[in-house]
Structures are given as C-alpha cells and as structure tokens.
Amino acid sequence: MSDKKYKALALLSGGLDSVLAVKLVREQGVEVIPVYFESPFFTADEAKQVAEKLGWKLIIKKLKHSYLKVLANPDYGYGKNLNPCIDCHAFMFNKLGKMLREFQADFLVSGEVLGQRPKSQNRIPMNTVSKASGYKDLIVRPLSQKLLPDTKPLREGWLDKEKLLDIEGRSRKIQLALAQEYNIKSYLSTGGGCRLTDKHFCRRVQDLMDQNMWKYKYVKFLTWGRHFRLNEKTKLVLGRNKNDNDALEKLITENNITLLADDYTGPLGILMSTEEIEQEDFKFSAGILLRYITEAEGVCRVNFFQAGEKIMQITVEKLLDSKTRKYLL
Ligand code: SF4
C-alpha cells in the first residue's frame, strides 16, 4: 500500500453490512466518511442513531426531484413492488461519486454482499449498478471484493485486497462473527426499511404516478397519515396521531391548504389538488376529517388555512365510516 492517506465515501444504511464495510476500510488506514441518502421513502433517523452510537459523523443528503424521475421511469424495472433497486443503487453511487470532489475523497465504498439479494446483488446486477453509476472503477465492496473484479483502489494499491473479504450468499454468519470480533453492537437488523418494498405503501405511490402528481411537493407527504383520493385532481391527507400531525406540519409550505376542526383537537388535514379546489371538495374533506374525531357529533365547524391565515370556515355533518372508507388509499 502506498504512503498517501486515502479517503473514501461510503453508503451507510445503518445495517450491519454497511457498518462492517466502513470498518474494514478504516482498518486499512483510510479515512471513510459515511453518507446516507434520505428520501420520502427512507429516513435517516435510524442510521443517524447507529452512526452516533459508533461515534461516526454521518453526512445526510436529501434525494428529491431527480430521484423521483428515476423512480417513475427506471431503466432496469421494478422489484416485487415499486422498488427499482438497480436504478436506485446506481443513482446513489452516482450521487456519491459526484461528492468525491467536494470531500476530496478518492473512492466509493458499499456494504453490498454478492448473492445476498437475488435480484439486485447478484454478479450481473451488481455489475450493471456499477456501470450505470458512472463510477464503476472507483467502487469497492469490501465484504465481497475478493470475488469481484479489481477496481482502481485495488489495482493501484490504495487498499490491500488480502484484507478484504469473500462473503457470498444470504447467510449472516460471517458478518455476525465479525460484529462480535469488532465489538459492534449498533446496527439495524432491518437494514433501513425502504417503503418502496411495502405493497400497501406502494398504492399511494402508484396513485400519485397515475394522477400526474408525481412531484416532490406531493410525494413528501406520503409517509405520514391517512391518504384519501377524493377525485382525479384532489387528495386529502389526515394525521393519525400527534406524531403524524407534527411531521405533516413541518412539511407544509404557504401553498398548502390545511384544515382543522374548530372545537376539537384532532387530525391536521392537508388538501392538495392539481387544479383549483372546488367547494364540494372542501366540504367533503371537512366531513372526512370529522369522521376521525371520536367526540365530534352531528354538524361541526371546520376551519381551512393557507399561509397561516384562516381562509374559510365550513359547517358540515360528520361522515360515517361507510361513506369515507372507499376513498382511503
Ligand atoms: S430497497 Fe429501496 S432504497 Fe434499497 S435499493 Fe431498492 S429502492 Fe433503493
């Protein structure tokens, strides 16, 4: 290995494989900066906790418009649900590669394991990901690198290949043994939990794609609350609890129309549409909101707000579950 101090950027999901990948490269004297790409489908919260416990500084970057474009039209198709894993991985490596200059780093690291996931982590898809990322020759996968073609960091001696691993397959035995050896106790057992693999969540995703609402300003709300499709143009989101209400509130901009019951504590609603919202939709959304307030009975008042100002008050009858259920996504 040469004397130069090398620097790498690593994709950190928070799962054990990604933690070990960072560890293995650090063991060779390379400075490794862990990076998490956050989107409306996977948040950095858990990876952040893992990094904190390990004493690592995690760089978090948000994926927005360009990532949504990839999801809507993936070159390599979807997995079981709306998870375009090959395109998604390639996109993340591409983003990471573009950060090399900013961080004055030399190469990229990932915790992928050969043969661990049948569709996205076999030899061919892994090679496809590398190629499509535009940074093929700079990617190192320390857990399986001995079984993969040498990339520049190995050819040039920036890393000692002999100290990297040859893990293949779905068994976690070697990784768990390594975790013990390195005394690593902080990692996620699920590897981060991407909601694009959840069939129920994907109904909401598909709905936005179908209704020409596949834009970050709508997509950012997908993770929280109950979602109702009122008609082709308009949908309603309602917080299910305080946690949802708080999260939704943080995402609201002055363009959003929100609704709250006048006399009761309850869900925060957000009404969104691709066209001007009609009076009928205001009324209907108010009736649905009241459905989720147990104490509300009969006719009640609901207030609508925009940019912090009250824009309207509507008095409507609380709707029955049987009238609202079929609009739920
Ligand atoms: S599971 Fe989700 S985050 Fe992971 S590669 Fe697939 S689409 Fe991307």
CSV table of C-alpha atoms and ligand atoms in Angstrom, one decimal:
chain,number,residue,atom,x,y,z
A,1,MET,CA,0.0,0.0,0.0
A,2,SER,CA,1.3,3.5,-0.8
A,3,ASP,CA,2.0,6.1,1.9
A,4,LYS,CA,-0.6,8.5,0.8
A,5,LYS,CA,-3.6,8.8,3.1
A,6,TYR,CA,-6.6,7.9,1.1
A,7,LYS,CA,-10.2,9.0,1.7
A,8,ALA,CA,-13.4,7.2,0.8
A,9,LEU,CA,-17.1,8.0,0.9
A,10,ALA,CA,-19.4,5.1,2.0
A,11,LEU,CA,-23.1,4.4,1.6
A,12,LEU,CA,-24.3,3.8,5.2
A,13,SER,CA,-27.8,2.3,5.5
A,14,GLY,CA,-27.2,1.5,9.2
A,15,GLY,CA,-27.4,-2.2,8.6
A,16,LEU,CA,-24.6,-4.4,9.7
A,17,ASP,CA,-23.1,-4.9,6.3
A,18,SER,CA,-22.7,-1.2,5.7
A,19,VAL,CA,-21.2,-0.7,9.1
A,20,LEU,CA,-18.7,-3.6,8.5
A,21,ALA,CA,-17.8,-2.2,5.1
A,22,VAL,CA,-16.8,1.1,6.7
A,23,LYS,CA,-14.9,-0.7,9.5
A,24,LEU,CA,-12.9,-2.9,7.1
A,25,VAL,CA,-11.8,0.0,5.0
A,26,ARG,CA,-10.9,2.1,8.1
A,27,GLU,CA,-8.8,-0.8,9.4
A,28,GLN,CA,-6.5,-0.1,6.4
A,29,GLY,CA,-5.9,3.5,7.5
A,30,VAL,CA,-8.3,5.0,5.0
A,31,GLU,CA,-10.5,7.9,6.2
A,32,VAL,CA,-14.1,6.8,5.5
A,33,ILE,CA,-16.9,9.3,5.5
A,34,PRO,CA,-20.3,7.6,5.9
A,35,VAL,CA,-23.2,9.1,3.8
A,36,TYR,CA,-26.9,8.5,4.0
A,37,PHE,CA,-29.2,9.5,1.2
A,38,GLU,CA,-32.7,10.4,2.6
A,39,SER,CA,-35.9,10.4,0.7
A,40,PRO,CA,-39.6,10.3,1.4
A,41,PHE,CA,-39.3,6.5,1.3
A,42,PHE,CA,-36.5,6.0,3.8
A,43,THR,CA,-35.4,8.4,6.5
A,44,ALA,CA,-32.0,8.9,8.0
A,45,ASP,CA,-33.3,8.8,11.6
A,46,GLU,CA,-32.2,5.2,12.4
A,47,ALA,CA,-28.9,5.4,10.5
A,48,LYS,CA,-28.2,8.6,12.4
A,49,GLN,CA,-28.6,6.8,15.7
A,50,VAL,CA,-26.4,4.0,14.6
A,51,ALA,CA,-23.7,6.4,13.5
A,52,GLU,CA,-23.9,8.4,16.7
A,53,LYS,CA,-23.5,5.3,18.8
A,54,LEU,CA,-20.5,4.3,16.8
A,55,GLY,CA,-19.1,7.8,17.2
A,56,TRP,CA,-19.2,8.4,13.4
A,57,LYS,CA,-20.2,11.7,11.8
A,58,LEU,CA,-22.9,10.9,9.2
A,59,ILE,CA,-23.4,13.1,6.2
A,60,ILE,CA,-27.1,13.2,5.2
A,61,LYS,CA,-28.2,14.3,1.7
A,62,LYS,CA,-31.8,14.6,0.6
A,63,LEU,CA,-32.9,13.0,-2.6
A,64,LYS,CA,-35.6,15.0,-4.3
A,65,HIS,CA,-36.7,15.7,-7.9
A,66,SER,CA,-34.0,13.8,-9.9
A,67,TYR,CA,-34.6,10.7,-7.7
A,68,LEU,CA,-38.3,10.9,-8.3
A,69,LYS,CA,-37.7,10.9,-12.1
A,70,VAL,CA,-35.7,7.7,-11.7
A,71,LEU,CA,-38.4,6.0,-9.7
A,72,ALA,CA,-41.1,6.9,-12.2
A,73,ASN,CA,-39.2,5.5,-15.1
A,74,PRO,CA,-36.5,3.0,-14.1
A,75,ASP,CA,-34.2,1.7,-16.9
A,76,TYR,CA,-34.0,-1.7,-15.2
A,77,GLY,CA,-37.5,-2.0,-13.9
A,78,TYR,CA,-39.0,-2.6,-10.5
A,79,GLY,CA,-38.6,-5.4,-7.9
A,80,LYS,CA,-41.6,-7.1,-6.3
A,81,ASN,CA,-43.2,-3.7,-5.6
A,82,LEU,CA,-42.3,-0.2,-6.8
A,83,ASN,CA,-38.7,-0.6,-5.7
A,84,PRO,CA,-36.4,0.0,-8.7
A,85,CYS,CA,-33.3,-1.4,-6.8
A,86,ILE,CA,-30.8,-1.4,-9.6
A,87,ASP,CA,-31.6,2.1,-10.8
A,88,CYS,CA,-31.8,3.3,-7.2
A,89,HIS,CA,-28.4,1.9,-6.2
A,90,ALA,CA,-26.8,3.2,-9.4
A,91,PHE,CA,-28.3,6.6,-8.7
A,92,MET,CA,-26.9,6.7,-5.2
A,93,PHE,CA,-23.4,5.7,-6.3
A,94,ASN,CA,-23.7,8.4,-9.0
A,95,LYS,CA,-24.6,11.0,-6.3
A,96,LEU,CA,-21.8,9.7,-4.1
A,97,GLY,CA,-19.4,9.9,-7.0
A,98,LYS,CA,-20.3,13.5,-7.6
A,99,MET,CA,-19.5,14.2,-4.0
A,100,LEU,CA,-15.9,12.9,-4.3
A,101,ARG,CA,-14.5,16.3,-5.3
A,102,GLU,CA,-16.4,18.2,-2.6
A,103,PHE,CA,-14.9,15.9,0.1
A,104,GLN,CA,-11.6,15.4,-1.6
A,105,ALA,CA,-12.2,11.7,-1.5
A,106,ASP,CA,-10.7,9.0,-3.7
A,107,PHE,CA,-13.2,6.2,-4.0
A,108,LEU,CA,-16.6,4.8,-3.0
A,109,VAL,CA,-17.5,2.0,-0.6
A,110,SER,CA,-20.7,0.0,-0.1
A,111,GLY,CA,-21.7,-2.9,2.1
A,112,GLU,CA,-23.3,-4.9,-0.7
A,113,VAL,CA,-22.7,-8.7,-0.5
A,114,LEU,CA,-22.6,-10.9,-3.5
A,115,GLY,CA,-25.6,-13.1,-3.8
A,116,GLN,CA,-27.4,-11.7,-0.8
A,117,ARG,CA,-30.4,-10.4,-2.6
A,118,PRO,CA,-31.4,-12.5,-5.6
A,119,LYS,CA,-32.3,-9.7,-7.9
A,120,SER,CA,-30.1,-6.7,-7.0
A,121,GLN,CA,-27.0,-8.2,-5.5
A,122,ASN,CA,-26.0,-11.0,-7.9
A,123,ARG,CA,-22.9,-10.6,-10.1
A,124,ILE,CA,-24.8,-9.3,-13.2
A,125,PRO,CA,-27.0,-6.7,-11.4
A,126,MET,CA,-24.1,-5.6,-9.3
A,127,ASN,CA,-22.0,-5.0,-12.4
A,128,THR,CA,-25.0,-3.2,-14.0
A,129,VAL,CA,-25.2,-0.9,-11.0
A,130,SER,CA,-21.5,-0.2,-11.2
A,131,LYS,CA,-21.7,0.6,-14.9
A,132,ALA,CA,-24.8,2.7,-14.7
A,133,SER,CA,-23.4,4.7,-11.8
A,134,GLY,CA,-20.7,6.2,-14.0
A,135,TYR,CA,-18.1,5.4,-11.3
A,136,LYS,CA,-17.6,1.7,-11.9
A,137,ASP,CA,-13.8,1.7,-11.5
A,138,LEU,CA,-14.0,3.5,-8.1
A,139,ILE,CA,-16.4,1.3,-6.3
A,140,VAL,CA,-15.2,-1.1,-3.6
A,141,ARG,CA,-17.5,-3.7,-1.9
A,142,PRO,CA,-15.2,-4.8,1.0
A,143,LEU,CA,-17.4,-7.7,2.1
A,144,SER,CA,-17.2,-9.5,-1.3
A,145,GLN,CA,-14.4,-7.6,-3.1
A,146,LYS,CA,-12.2,-10.7,-3.3
A,147,LEU,CA,-14.8,-12.3,-5.5
A,148,LEU,CA,-15.3,-9.3,-7.7
A,149,PRO,CA,-13.1,-7.7,-10.4
A,150,ASP,CA,-10.4,-5.4,-9.1
A,151,THR,CA,-11.2,-1.7,-9.3
A,152,LYS,CA,-8.7,1.1,-9.3
A,153,PRO,CA,-8.3,1.3,-5.5
A,154,LEU,CA,-7.1,-2.3,-5.6
A,155,ARG,CA,-5.1,-2.2,-8.7
A,156,GLU,CA,-3.3,0.9,-7.6
A,157,GLY,CA,-2.7,-0.5,-4.1
A,158,TRP,CA,-4.8,2.1,-2.2
A,159,LEU,CA,-6.3,-0.9,-0.4
A,160,ASP,CA,-4.8,-4.3,0.4
A,161,LYS,CA,-7.1,-6.8,-1.3
A,162,GLU,CA,-6.0,-9.6,1.0
A,163,LYS,CA,-7.5,-7.8,4.0
A,164,LEU,CA,-10.9,-7.6,2.3
A,165,LEU,CA,-13.4,-10.4,2.3
A,166,ASP,CA,-15.0,-13.0,0.1
A,167,ILE,CA,-18.5,-13.3,1.5
A,168,GLU,CA,-21.2,-14.7,-0.8
A,169,GLY,CA,-24.8,-15.6,-0.2
A,170,ARG,CA,-27.6,-14.9,2.2
A,171,SER,CA,-26.1,-16.4,5.4
A,172,ARG,CA,-25.2,-13.8,8.0
A,173,LYS,CA,-22.9,-16.0,10.0
A,174,ILE,CA,-19.6,-14.3,9.0
A,175,GLN,CA,-21.0,-10.8,9.4
A,176,LEU,CA,-22.3,-11.7,12.9
A,177,ALA,CA,-18.9,-13.2,13.9
A,178,LEU,CA,-17.2,-10.0,12.6
A,179,ALA,CA,-19.6,-7.9,14.6
A,180,GLN,CA,-18.5,-9.7,17.7
A,181,GLU,CA,-14.8,-9.5,16.9
A,182,TYR,CA,-15.0,-5.8,16.3
A,183,ASN,CA,-17.4,-5.4,19.2
A,184,ILE,CA,-20.0,-3.7,17.0
A,185,LYS,CA,-23.3,-3.6,18.8
A,186,SER,CA,-25.0,-0.7,17.0
A,187,TYR,CA,-26.7,-1.6,13.7
A,188,LEU,CA,-30.1,-2.0,12.3
A,189,SER,CA,-31.4,-5.5,11.9
A,190,THR,CA,-33.7,-4.5,9.0
A,191,GLY,CA,-31.0,-2.5,7.1
A,192,GLY,CA,-33.1,0.7,6.9
A,193,GLY,CA,-36.6,-0.3,5.8
A,194,CYS,CA,-37.3,1.1,2.3
A,195,ARG,CA,-41.1,1.8,2.0
A,196,LEU,CA,-41.0,1.2,-1.7
A,197,THR,CA,-40.9,-2.5,-0.9
A,198,ASP,CA,-44.2,-2.3,1.0
A,199,LYS,CA,-47.1,-3.2,-1.1
A,200,HIS,CA,-49.6,-1.1,0.8
A,201,PHE,CA,-47.5,2.0,0.7
A,202,CYS,CA,-47.0,1.5,-3.0
A,203,ARG,CA,-50.7,2.0,-3.6
A,204,ARG,CA,-50.2,5.6,-2.5
A,205,VAL,CA,-47.1,5.8,-4.8
A,206,GLN,CA,-49.0,4.4,-7.7
A,207,ASP,CA,-51.9,6.8,-7.1
A,208,LEU,CA,-49.6,9.9,-7.4
A,209,MET,CA,-48.0,8.5,-10.5
A,210,ASP,CA,-51.3,7.8,-12.1
A,211,GLN,CA,-52.8,11.2,-11.3
A,212,ASN,CA,-50.0,13.3,-12.6
A,213,MET,CA,-49.0,14.2,-9.0
A,214,TRP,CA,-45.5,12.6,-9.0
A,215,LYS,CA,-43.9,15.8,-7.8
A,216,TYR,CA,-41.8,16.3,-4.6
A,217,LYS,CA,-44.4,18.8,-3.3
A,218,TYR,CA,-46.9,15.9,-3.1
A,219,VAL,CA,-44.6,12.9,-2.6
A,220,LYS,CA,-43.0,14.4,0.5
A,221,PHE,CA,-46.3,13.8,2.4
A,222,LEU,CA,-46.6,10.1,1.5
A,223,THR,CA,-45.0,8.7,4.6
A,224,TRP,CA,-47.4,10.2,7.1
A,225,GLY,CA,-51.1,9.9,7.9
A,226,ARG,CA,-54.1,8.5,6.1
A,227,HIS,CA,-54.4,9.4,2.5
A,228,PHE,CA,-57.7,9.8,0.6
A,229,ARG,CA,-58.2,10.1,-3.1
A,230,LEU,CA,-61.3,12.4,-3.4
A,231,ASN,CA,-61.3,12.6,-7.2
A,232,GLU,CA,-58.8,12.6,-10.1
A,233,LYS,CA,-57.5,16.1,-9.2
A,234,THR,CA,-57.7,16.2,-5.4
A,235,LYS,CA,-56.5,14.3,-2.4
A,236,LEU,CA,-56.6,14.7,1.3
A,237,VAL,CA,-54.0,13.7,3.9
A,238,LEU,CA,-55.0,13.4,7.6
A,239,GLY,CA,-52.6,12.9,10.6
A,240,ARG,CA,-53.5,9.7,12.5
A,241,ASN,CA,-51.9,11.0,15.8
A,242,LYS,CA,-49.8,13.7,17.2
A,243,ASN,CA,-46.6,12.3,15.7
A,244,ASP,CA,-48.2,12.4,12.2
A,245,ASN,CA,-49.6,15.9,12.8
A,246,ASP,CA,-46.2,17.2,13.9
A,247,ALA,CA,-44.5,15.6,10.9
A,248,LEU,CA,-47.0,16.9,8.4
A,249,GLU,CA,-46.9,20.4,9.9
A,250,LYS,CA,-43.2,20.5,9.3
A,251,LEU,CA,-43.7,19.8,5.6
A,252,ILE,CA,-46.4,22.4,5.0
A,253,THR,CA,-45.5,25.4,2.8
A,254,GLU,CA,-47.5,28.5,2.2
A,255,ASN,CA,-49.0,26.9,-0.9
A,256,ASN,CA,-50.7,24.2,1.1
A,257,ILE,CA,-54.3,24.4,2.3
A,258,THR,CA,-54.7,22.8,5.7
A,259,LEU,CA,-57.8,22.0,7.8
A,260,LEU,CA,-58.6,21.6,11.5
A,261,ALA,CA,-61.8,21.1,13.4
A,262,ASP,CA,-62.9,24.3,15.2
A,263,ASP,CA,-64.0,22.9,18.5
A,264,TYR,CA,-62.0,19.7,18.8
A,265,THR,CA,-58.4,18.5,18.9
A,266,GLY,CA,-57.9,16.0,16.1
A,267,PRO,CA,-56.2,15.4,12.8
A,268,LEU,CA,-54.4,18.0,10.9
A,269,GLY,CA,-55.6,17.8,7.3
A,270,ILE,CA,-53.9,18.8,4.1
A,271,LEU,CA,-55.9,19.2,0.9
A,272,MET,CA,-54.0,19.1,-2.3
A,273,SER,CA,-55.0,19.4,-5.9
A,274,THR,CA,-53.6,19.7,-9.4
A,275,GLU,CA,-56.3,22.3,-10.1
A,276,GLU,CA,-58.3,24.9,-8.2
A,277,ILE,CA,-60.1,23.1,-5.3
A,278,GLU,CA,-63.9,23.1,-5.7
A,279,GLN,CA,-66.3,23.9,-2.9
A,280,GLU,CA,-67.6,20.3,-2.9
A,281,ASP,CA,-64.1,19.1,-2.1
A,282,PHE,CA,-63.7,21.5,0.8
A,283,LYS,CA,-67.0,20.2,2.2
A,284,PHE,CA,-66.2,16.6,1.7
A,285,SER,CA,-62.7,16.8,3.2
A,286,ALA,CA,-64.2,18.5,6.3
A,287,GLY,CA,-66.7,15.7,6.7
A,288,ILE,CA,-63.9,13.1,6.4
A,289,LEU,CA,-61.8,14.9,9.0
A,290,LEU,CA,-64.7,14.9,11.5
A,291,ARG,CA,-65.0,11.1,11.0
A,292,TYR,CA,-61.7,10.8,12.8
A,293,ILE,CA,-62.7,12.8,15.8
A,294,THR,CA,-64.5,10.5,18.3
A,295,GLU,CA,-66.0,13.3,20.3
A,296,ALA,CA,-67.4,15.1,17.3
A,297,GLU,CA,-71.1,14.5,16.7
A,298,GLY,CA,-73.5,15.6,14.1
A,299,VAL,CA,-72.8,19.0,12.5
A,300,CYS,CA,-69.5,20.7,13.3
A,301,ARG,CA,-67.3,23.5,12.2
A,302,VAL,CA,-64.0,23.0,10.3
A,303,ASN,CA,-61.5,25.8,9.5
A,304,PHE,CA,-59.3,26.0,6.5
A,305,PHE,CA,-56.0,27.8,6.5
A,306,GLN,CA,-53.3,28.9,4.0
A,307,ALA,CA,-50.0,30.6,4.7
A,308,GLY,CA,-51.0,31.0,8.4
A,309,GLU,CA,-54.3,32.7,7.6
A,310,LYS,CA,-57.8,31.4,8.1
A,311,ILE,CA,-59.4,31.3,4.6
A,312,MET,CA,-62.7,29.7,5.2
A,313,GLN,CA,-65.0,28.0,7.8
A,314,ILE,CA,-67.4,25.3,6.8
A,315,THR,CA,-70.1,23.7,8.9
A,316,VAL,CA,-70.7,20.1,7.8
A,317,GLU,CA,-72.0,16.8,9.1
A,318,LYS,CA,-69.6,14.3,10.3
A,319,LEU,CA,-69.4,11.5,7.8
A,320,LEU,CA,-69.8,7.8,8.6
A,321,ASP,CA,-67.0,5.4,8.0
A,322,SER,CA,-69.1,3.7,5.3
A,323,LYS,CA,-69.1,6.9,3.3
A,324,THR,CA,-65.3,7.6,3.6
A,325,ARG,CA,-63.7,4.1,3.5
A,326,LYS,CA,-63.7,3.7,-0.3
A,327,TYR,CA,-61.7,6.9,-0.7
A,328,LEU,CA,-58.8,5.6,1.5
A,329,LEU,CA,-55.6,4.7,-0.3
B,1,SF4,S1,-34.8,-1.3,-1.4
B,1,SF4,FE1,-35.4,0.8,-1.7
B,1,SF4,S2,-33.6,2.0,-1.1
B,1,SF4,FE2,-32.9,-0.1,-1.4
B,1,SF4,S3,-32.2,-0.2,-3.4
B,1,SF4,FE3,-34.3,-0.8,-3.5
B,1,SF4,S4,-35.4,1.0,-4.0
B,1,SF4,FE4,-33.4,1.7,-3.3
